[in-house]
XYZ file of C-alpha atoms in Angstrom:
547
model
C -0.006 0.005 -0.002
C 1.377 3.491 -0.939
C 1.555 6.494 1.376
C -1.351 8.171 -0.463
C -3.494 5.078 0.040
C -2.700 5.094 3.756
C -3.634 8.786 4.026
C -6.858 8.094 2.140
C -7.691 5.248 4.451
C -7.013 7.433 7.445
C -9.321 10.155 6.178
C -12.094 7.602 5.581
C -11.697 5.898 8.938
C -14.170 6.171 11.803
C -11.536 7.863 13.944
C -11.018 10.709 11.437
C -14.777 11.181 11.121
C -15.255 11.321 14.869
C -12.403 13.814 15.228
C -13.982 15.953 12.497
C -17.353 15.767 14.226
C -15.671 16.729 17.476
C -13.981 19.751 15.828
C -17.234 20.818 14.134
C -19.090 20.576 17.419
C -16.397 22.364 19.427
C -16.027 25.359 17.065
C -19.606 26.629 17.406
C -19.430 26.098 21.141
C -16.287 28.186 21.296
C -17.823 30.965 19.217
C -21.051 30.969 21.214
C -19.105 30.970 24.485
C -17.043 33.990 23.455
C -20.149 35.852 22.407
C -21.794 35.026 25.736
C -18.691 36.205 27.617
C -18.716 39.472 25.682
C -22.442 39.945 26.353
C -21.843 39.231 30.016
C -19.126 41.939 30.118
C -21.469 44.411 28.426
C -24.158 43.544 30.955
C -21.712 44.273 33.778
C -20.843 47.656 32.236
C -24.532 48.469 31.810
C -25.130 47.475 35.438
C -22.297 49.749 36.589
C -23.670 52.609 34.427
C -27.164 52.135 35.926
C -25.721 52.061 39.432
C -23.774 55.261 38.780
C -26.875 57.108 37.496
C -28.976 55.934 40.410
C -26.354 56.891 43.029
C -25.753 60.242 41.320
C -29.488 61.007 41.538
C -29.524 60.013 45.205
C -26.422 62.121 45.910
C -27.943 65.113 44.202
C -31.050 64.860 46.338
C -28.941 64.533 49.484
C -26.761 67.525 48.410
C -29.910 69.633 47.811
C -31.179 68.852 51.279
C -27.772 69.737 52.825
C -27.610 73.060 50.971
C -31.091 73.957 52.098
C -29.995 73.300 55.688
C -26.785 75.354 55.227
C -27.636 78.283 52.932
C -24.639 80.292 54.234
C -22.228 77.897 52.494
C -23.832 78.218 49.057
C -21.836 81.235 47.976
C -18.731 80.515 50.044
C -17.671 76.950 49.574
C -14.179 77.733 50.820
C -15.623 78.700 54.196
C -16.966 75.242 54.858
C -15.063 73.767 57.790
C -13.289 70.460 57.496
C -15.685 68.694 59.896
C -18.718 69.938 57.921
C -17.172 68.751 54.624
C -16.413 65.377 56.129
C -19.960 65.176 57.477
C -21.359 66.107 53.997
C -19.342 63.347 52.235
C -20.333 60.864 54.929
C -23.968 61.844 54.437
C -23.667 61.451 50.665
C -22.113 57.965 51.003
C -24.775 57.007 53.472
C -27.687 58.249 51.344
C -26.381 56.605 48.192
C -25.656 53.317 49.981
C -22.384 53.100 48.026
C -19.686 50.580 48.567
C -16.001 51.111 49.266
C -15.029 51.411 45.579
C -17.445 54.278 44.973
C -16.025 57.816 44.842
C -18.078 61.072 45.238
C -17.007 64.626 44.505
C -18.956 67.887 45.079
C -18.440 71.080 43.014
C -19.797 74.533 43.821
C -21.404 76.893 41.397
C -18.011 78.147 40.164
C -16.870 74.545 39.428
C -14.508 74.336 42.400
C -14.214 70.980 44.062
C -15.070 70.579 47.710
C -12.256 68.400 49.009
C -13.090 65.257 50.917
C -10.935 65.227 54.038
C -11.019 61.392 54.038
C -9.929 61.080 50.416
C -8.434 64.283 49.010
C -7.483 62.676 45.650
C -10.980 61.368 44.909
C -11.699 63.979 42.267
C -12.357 63.434 38.540
C -9.503 64.478 36.281
C -11.998 66.199 33.999
C -15.596 67.494 34.347
C -16.833 66.410 30.930
C -19.640 64.311 32.307
C -23.400 64.278 32.002
C -26.179 62.435 33.638
C -25.432 59.592 31.189
C -22.682 57.576 32.887
C -19.408 56.942 31.109
C -15.903 55.733 31.889
C -13.664 58.442 33.372
C -10.328 58.557 35.112
C -9.975 60.097 38.627
C -6.966 61.732 40.239
C -6.238 58.644 42.293
C -5.466 56.844 39.034
C -8.570 54.628 39.087
C -10.966 54.456 36.127
C -14.574 54.517 37.242
C -18.040 54.549 35.668
C -18.780 58.219 36.293
C -21.987 60.279 36.216
C -22.654 63.934 37.160
C -25.874 65.667 38.170
C -26.346 69.449 38.702
C -28.469 70.844 41.514
C -30.215 73.584 39.494
C -31.512 75.539 42.482
C -28.044 76.343 43.808
C -25.785 75.611 40.765
C -23.750 72.992 42.632
C -22.919 69.623 41.060
C -22.209 66.154 42.396
C -20.073 63.511 40.585
C -20.290 59.829 41.445
C -17.905 57.174 40.203
C -18.504 53.461 40.668
C -16.088 50.610 39.986
C -16.032 49.397 36.397
C -16.702 45.745 35.647
C -13.043 44.618 35.483
C -12.415 46.065 38.958
C -15.310 44.133 40.519
C -15.463 40.561 41.676
C -17.924 39.688 38.950
C -15.636 41.228 36.341
C -12.606 39.361 37.566
C -14.592 36.099 37.691
C -15.349 36.351 33.985
C -11.667 36.142 33.141
C -11.228 33.187 35.525
C -14.267 31.514 33.924
C -12.862 32.077 30.441
C -9.536 30.561 31.341
C -11.243 27.610 33.029
C -13.532 27.049 30.087
C -10.577 27.097 27.686
C -8.708 24.522 29.793
C -11.819 22.362 29.960
C -12.325 22.620 26.204
C -8.749 21.683 25.540
C -9.002 18.771 27.966
C -12.214 17.646 26.297
C -10.602 17.717 22.897
C -7.653 15.689 24.118
C -9.982 13.256 25.875
C -12.109 12.972 22.742
C -9.029 12.161 20.633
C -7.985 9.517 23.187
C -11.483 8.073 23.419
C -11.853 7.844 19.648
C -8.642 5.968 19.376
C -9.669 3.698 22.251
C -13.111 2.969 20.809
C -12.066 2.238 17.270
C -10.437 -1.122 17.736
C -13.123 -2.738 19.964
C -15.861 -1.410 17.676
C -14.195 -2.973 14.631
C -14.083 -6.291 16.409
C -17.674 -5.945 17.507
C -18.747 -5.166 13.901
C -16.896 -8.229 12.616
C -18.492 -10.442 15.220
C -21.944 -9.026 14.439
C -21.414 -9.766 10.727
C -20.514 -13.344 11.603
C -23.552 -13.608 13.808
C -25.751 -12.310 10.988
C -24.536 -15.128 8.773
C -26.194 -17.586 11.134
C -23.281 -18.622 13.380
C -25.109 -17.973 16.627
C -22.297 -19.443 18.757
C -19.979 -16.592 17.783
C -18.975 -14.296 20.649
C -16.906 -11.095 20.970
C -13.952 -10.852 23.396
C -14.513 -8.427 26.321
C -11.198 -6.516 26.592
C -12.214 -3.595 28.872
C -14.543 -3.017 31.785
C -15.875 0.363 30.593
C -18.844 1.179 28.368
C -17.247 -0.482 25.372
C -16.681 -3.637 27.420
C -20.272 -3.423 28.658
C -21.434 -3.078 25.046
C -19.403 -6.222 24.112
C -20.800 -8.056 27.133
C -24.344 -7.023 26.243
C -23.705 -8.150 22.656
C -22.662 -11.563 23.972
C -25.806 -11.678 26.127
C -27.889 -10.759 23.072
C -26.206 -13.511 21.033
C -26.860 -16.041 23.821
C -30.508 -14.994 23.936
C -30.776 -15.250 20.152
C -29.327 -18.733 20.333
C -31.773 -19.661 23.102
C -34.739 -18.125 21.257
C -33.751 -19.917 18.067
C -33.648 -23.177 19.943
C -37.058 -22.413 21.478
C -38.347 -21.482 18.039
C -37.224 -24.879 16.677
C -38.898 -26.617 19.621
C -42.046 -24.556 19.067
C -41.958 -25.442 15.391
C -41.833 -29.131 16.258
C -44.719 -28.594 18.651
C -46.684 -26.788 15.938
C -46.016 -29.683 13.543
C -47.323 -32.104 16.179
C -50.444 -29.954 16.769
C -51.112 -29.706 13.026
C -50.856 -33.479 12.733
C -53.422 -33.822 15.555
C -55.942 -31.336 14.144
C -59.256 -32.742 12.940
C -58.922 -30.339 9.998
C -57.102 -31.193 6.824
C -54.273 -28.691 6.223
C -51.845 -28.376 3.332
C -49.247 -25.701 2.575
C -48.734 -24.939 -1.086
C -45.953 -23.042 -2.765
C -46.355 -20.555 -5.585
C -46.422 -23.407 -8.111
C -49.161 -25.215 -6.173
C -46.735 -27.896 -5.012
C -47.570 -29.402 -1.643
C -44.810 -28.389 0.810
C -46.475 -29.798 3.939
C -49.645 -31.770 4.687
C -50.922 -33.105 7.996
C -52.210 -36.570 8.578
C -55.852 -35.540 8.417
C -55.438 -34.120 4.915
C -53.625 -37.299 3.930
C -56.515 -39.331 5.264
C -58.969 -37.323 3.220
C -57.139 -38.132 -0.042
C -56.283 -41.767 0.983
C -52.498 -41.237 0.875
C -49.564 -41.159 3.307
C -48.560 -37.659 4.489
C -44.939 -38.134 3.455
C -46.012 -39.172 -0.070
C -47.830 -35.879 -0.613
C -44.845 -33.576 -0.232
C -43.564 -32.476 -3.560
C -46.735 -33.409 -5.475
C -49.005 -30.989 -7.248
C -52.240 -30.021 -5.650
C -54.402 -31.587 -8.309
C -52.314 -34.696 -8.342
C -52.596 -35.117 -4.559
C -56.297 -34.269 -4.520
C -57.815 -34.681 -7.929
C -61.216 -33.461 -6.789
C -59.775 -29.972 -6.101
C -59.564 -29.424 -9.855
C -63.137 -28.073 -9.803
C -61.816 -25.179 -7.709
C -58.868 -24.434 -9.975
C -60.305 -21.011 -11.043
C -60.853 -20.005 -7.448
C -57.328 -21.093 -6.465
C -55.856 -19.003 -9.258
C -57.963 -16.038 -8.233
C -56.673 -16.256 -4.650
C -53.125 -16.453 -5.850
C -53.616 -13.398 -8.062
C -55.719 -11.176 -5.781
C -54.222 -12.301 -2.463
C -57.742 -12.350 -1.029
C -58.800 -15.425 1.012
C -61.609 -17.691 -0.088
C -63.981 -19.330 2.443
C -67.015 -21.495 1.681
C -69.193 -23.818 3.737
C -70.935 -27.092 2.912
C -69.433 -27.490 -0.573
C -70.217 -30.814 -2.241
C -66.805 -32.147 -3.270
C -65.088 -35.446 -3.991
C -61.357 -35.178 -3.271
C -60.441 -38.572 -4.681
C -61.211 -39.400 -8.284
C -63.681 -42.377 -8.533
C -65.639 -43.961 -11.275
C -68.970 -42.480 -12.233
C -71.154 -44.931 -10.340
C -69.234 -44.435 -7.078
C -69.206 -40.630 -7.602
C -72.968 -40.728 -8.099
C -73.435 -42.741 -4.936
C -71.221 -40.535 -2.778
C -71.890 -37.100 -4.302
C -74.820 -36.440 -1.981
C -72.918 -37.454 1.161
C -69.600 -35.551 0.840
C -69.693 -31.893 1.987
C -66.688 -29.791 2.942
C -65.821 -26.465 4.503
C -62.983 -25.051 2.307
C -60.656 -22.224 3.196
C -57.861 -21.000 0.862
C -55.704 -18.485 2.610
C -52.762 -16.572 1.006
C -49.672 -16.204 3.137
C -48.111 -12.716 3.789
C -44.674 -13.818 2.578
C -44.566 -15.539 -0.806
C -41.712 -17.984 -1.179
C -41.234 -21.496 -2.381
C -39.671 -22.491 0.899
C -42.286 -21.072 3.252
C -45.361 -21.515 1.090
C -47.706 -19.331 -0.842
C -51.218 -20.725 0.002
C -52.679 -22.523 2.972
C -55.521 -24.995 2.177
C -57.817 -26.006 5.048
C -60.490 -28.686 4.614
C -63.075 -29.927 7.072
C -65.593 -32.627 6.305
C -69.055 -31.466 7.358
C -71.273 -34.071 5.749
C -72.996 -34.978 9.005
C -73.541 -31.305 9.837
C -74.994 -30.576 6.448
C -77.387 -33.489 6.701
C -78.346 -32.295 10.210
C -78.908 -28.782 8.859
C -81.127 -30.167 6.103
C -83.147 -32.159 8.599
C -83.436 -29.096 10.863
C -84.509 -26.963 7.928
C -87.161 -29.487 6.974
C -88.396 -29.730 10.522
C -88.447 -25.917 10.817
C -90.433 -25.697 7.549
C -92.897 -28.346 8.805
C -93.249 -26.489 12.087
C -93.943 -23.258 10.278
C -96.522 -25.087 8.112
C -98.203 -26.451 11.243
C -98.117 -23.028 12.851
C -99.716 -21.487 9.732
C -102.407 -24.139 9.699
C -103.087 -23.569 13.417
C -103.217 -19.814 12.882
C -105.663 -20.309 10.018
C -107.918 -22.481 12.158
C -107.854 -19.985 15.038
C -108.649 -17.156 12.663
C -111.642 -19.125 11.270
C -113.095 -19.863 14.698
C -116.264 -18.157 15.795
C -115.013 -18.043 19.402
C -112.586 -15.357 20.456
C -109.010 -16.580 21.246
C -106.333 -14.658 23.158
C -102.763 -16.045 23.368
C -100.285 -14.312 25.702
C -96.552 -15.219 25.895
C -94.241 -14.824 28.874
C -93.016 -11.425 27.625
C -96.537 -9.980 27.933
C -97.096 -9.858 24.185
C -100.511 -11.168 22.977
C -102.479 -12.041 19.855
C -106.270 -11.766 19.371
C -108.069 -13.501 16.542
C -110.608 -11.636 14.397
C -113.615 -13.201 16.229
C -112.178 -12.087 19.568
C -111.606 -8.515 18.304
C -115.209 -8.437 17.037
C -116.613 -9.624 20.377
C -114.471 -7.022 22.240
C -115.684 -4.417 19.793
C -112.286 -3.157 18.627
C -110.314 -3.218 15.377
C -106.790 -4.686 15.358
C -105.312 -1.139 15.160
C -107.101 -0.050 18.361
C -105.397 -2.626 20.575
C -102.566 -1.285 22.763
C -99.334 -3.091 23.518
C -98.933 -5.070 26.701
C -101.098 -7.370 28.791
C -102.013 -4.633 31.280
C -103.396 -2.475 28.481
C -105.432 -5.493 27.138
C -106.920 -6.168 30.593
C -107.819 -2.451 30.977
C -109.445 -2.443 27.510
C -111.480 -5.588 28.339
C -113.280 -4.104 31.312
C -115.426 -7.039 32.520
C -118.396 -6.851 34.922
C -120.128 -9.706 36.747
C -123.776 -10.457 36.031
C -124.755 -8.053 38.814
C -123.075 -5.133 37.096
C -119.987 -4.818 39.386
C -116.778 -3.934 37.513
C -114.037 -6.475 38.107
C -110.709 -5.298 39.475
C -107.555 -5.961 37.506
C -106.499 -8.854 39.747
C -110.017 -10.394 39.364
C -109.821 -10.396 35.564
C -109.694 -13.928 34.094
C -106.453 -13.172 32.244
C -104.800 -11.946 35.429
C -105.900 -14.977 37.355
C -104.580 -17.318 34.649
C -101.262 -15.437 34.330
C -100.482 -14.595 37.938
C -102.414 -17.147 40.028
C -102.063 -19.959 37.447
C -105.821 -20.663 37.737
C -107.832 -22.693 35.318
C -111.175 -21.050 34.461
C -114.073 -22.623 32.559
C -117.271 -21.006 31.293
C -117.309 -17.938 33.524
C -120.094 -15.594 32.391
C -119.173 -11.942 32.358
C -120.498 -8.732 30.893
C -118.349 -6.478 28.654
C -119.110 -2.977 27.348
C -117.964 -2.546 23.786
C -116.387 0.653 22.452
C -119.788 1.797 20.993
C -121.436 1.353 24.424
C -123.264 -1.904 23.626
C -123.337 -4.430 26.482
C -122.564 -8.006 25.657
C -122.367 -11.240 27.718
C -119.506 -13.658 27.141
C -118.547 -17.070 28.485
C -114.832 -17.164 29.097
C -112.399 -20.037 29.777
C -108.674 -19.425 30.490
C -105.742 -21.689 31.336
C -102.032 -20.937 32.015
C -99.326 -22.163 29.658
C -96.393 -24.060 31.244
C -93.022 -24.956 29.687
C -91.310 -28.339 29.750
C -89.402 -27.410 32.916
C -92.558 -26.168 34.678
C -91.834 -22.459 34.154
C -94.737 -20.077 33.224
C -94.869 -19.414 29.536
C -98.084 -17.308 29.368
C -101.782 -18.096 29.060
C -104.519 -18.757 26.538
C -108.161 -17.706 26.814
C -111.216 -18.743 24.735
C -114.491 -16.791 24.972
C -117.706 -16.593 23.013
C -120.636 -14.191 22.783
C -123.695 -15.710 24.644
C -125.729 -12.529 24.723
C -128.501 -14.051 22.577
C -128.528 -17.259 24.621
C -128.807 -15.311 27.900
C -131.605 -13.279 26.359
C -133.478 -16.376 25.205
C -132.971 -17.983 28.634
C -134.428 -14.874 30.246
C -137.438 -15.004 27.981
C -138.007 -18.638 28.776
C -137.829 -17.949 32.501
C -140.336 -15.081 32.129
C -142.698 -17.271 30.117
C -142.408 -20.013 32.728
C -143.133 -17.530 35.513
C -146.213 -16.249 33.684
C -147.424 -19.854 33.109
C -147.105 -20.646 36.770
C -149.038 -17.430 37.626
C -151.836 -18.551 35.281
C -151.934 -21.981 36.903
C -152.167 -20.319 40.373
C -155.019 -18.033 39.222
C -156.811 -20.981 37.612
C -156.502 -23.023 40.762
C -157.852 -20.165 42.844
C -160.807 -19.630 40.473
C -161.751 -23.320 40.555
C -161.598 -23.306 44.350
C -163.864 -20.283 44.591
C -166.534 -21.858 42.256
C -166.636 -25.111 44.127
């Protein structure tokens, strides 16, 4: 390998890329940090300027109050005694709440400085200041953030200088922080270079082992050379490989179990590849086609089960559309027989057929799943049940026709409280079918019965209530009913409860007929008989009187 090839390999290596990423990430951090440090220094200067303006305003107010208290010194500043000057400066420092680094100077109306006995040199070198604070040098050689305010009433001025940012603790800390950050950044870069070099070799080994593992060699493991994160990664990789080996073994065991379950299923199951070659068939399917399960593998579908040829179009449609096909009770002969045998068995062979496309199409895993279930007995049972149900419906229709043709009224009530009234019953009650309300209670209320003495029966005394609730059997009870048009009729009613096979209440049935005419005729006969007896009595009395 030439030198240029070695350099090219170095530039393309993971180490070079990681170092480049480290440099790219560090440069913006450095720039942002320097900008932040500069902004922090400006904030400190702004803070000092604000402090100077505030303290200057406070000092001007304090000076105004002192001048108002000592008006004799306004025009003669040189006449102020030393103790008064010292008291004035002490008062100014106290009212401005200034620290030790703050300097205050007072000037009279002529611009002469009033010396501070405690600090004679604390005077600005120049008086080119305004209320807006700015940096200025004082006679003691210290540069301060200086602001001046004039007391307009007396013409005096006060100048306040506070420490600039670099002379404060916060200002000095910014330089310490910058130096510390630079050292940390340098150490981080060196540490990154060392870490990249340290990580490269174990990662290459780990990648090679992972490639070997991906080829199916699940027993491959990577050597754990360190006890740090890279070593933990290698150890976790080995744990993962062990788990994969274990899971693969479990999967093989589960596959064997599934094979056993499939062989024990009562359903015929066959797995077909994309060419409709049988890849796997269970014993039930083999029994359906009268072959051994091992003999079916590798055979075509229509060779293994010749009767499936009638579904060839459906099989092709499932292969093409990838939509499953399911049918029930399909008459089908899986094994080819002669015509006479086919004719004898055609009516007795019925199957549930399911053709299901797999999600992954491959010759090894299969393309279609064919599931067969013989349901001949079930189909015959369904046909018998259908015939019985049809016969039952016929008998029910005949019974309903007979009930509808009866002259007597019939009421049938089920256990849910729903009822049916035949046309004769509706006529006796005096209502049309549309006028009946839902529910047994509404029916009892609409059939307001009276006894033969004219007393209205309570709901619990109603024949239907007695048959439903008390389970009484009634026969031929004569009652009066008032029809909707007000006509009074007399009916003879019989009722009996209905009971299920287990003795549970199932409802009630009532039969009633209109005996109004019979009662009327009976009354006429009784009246005629009474008149006849009265005639006999009168005749006997007349004969007795004559004799």
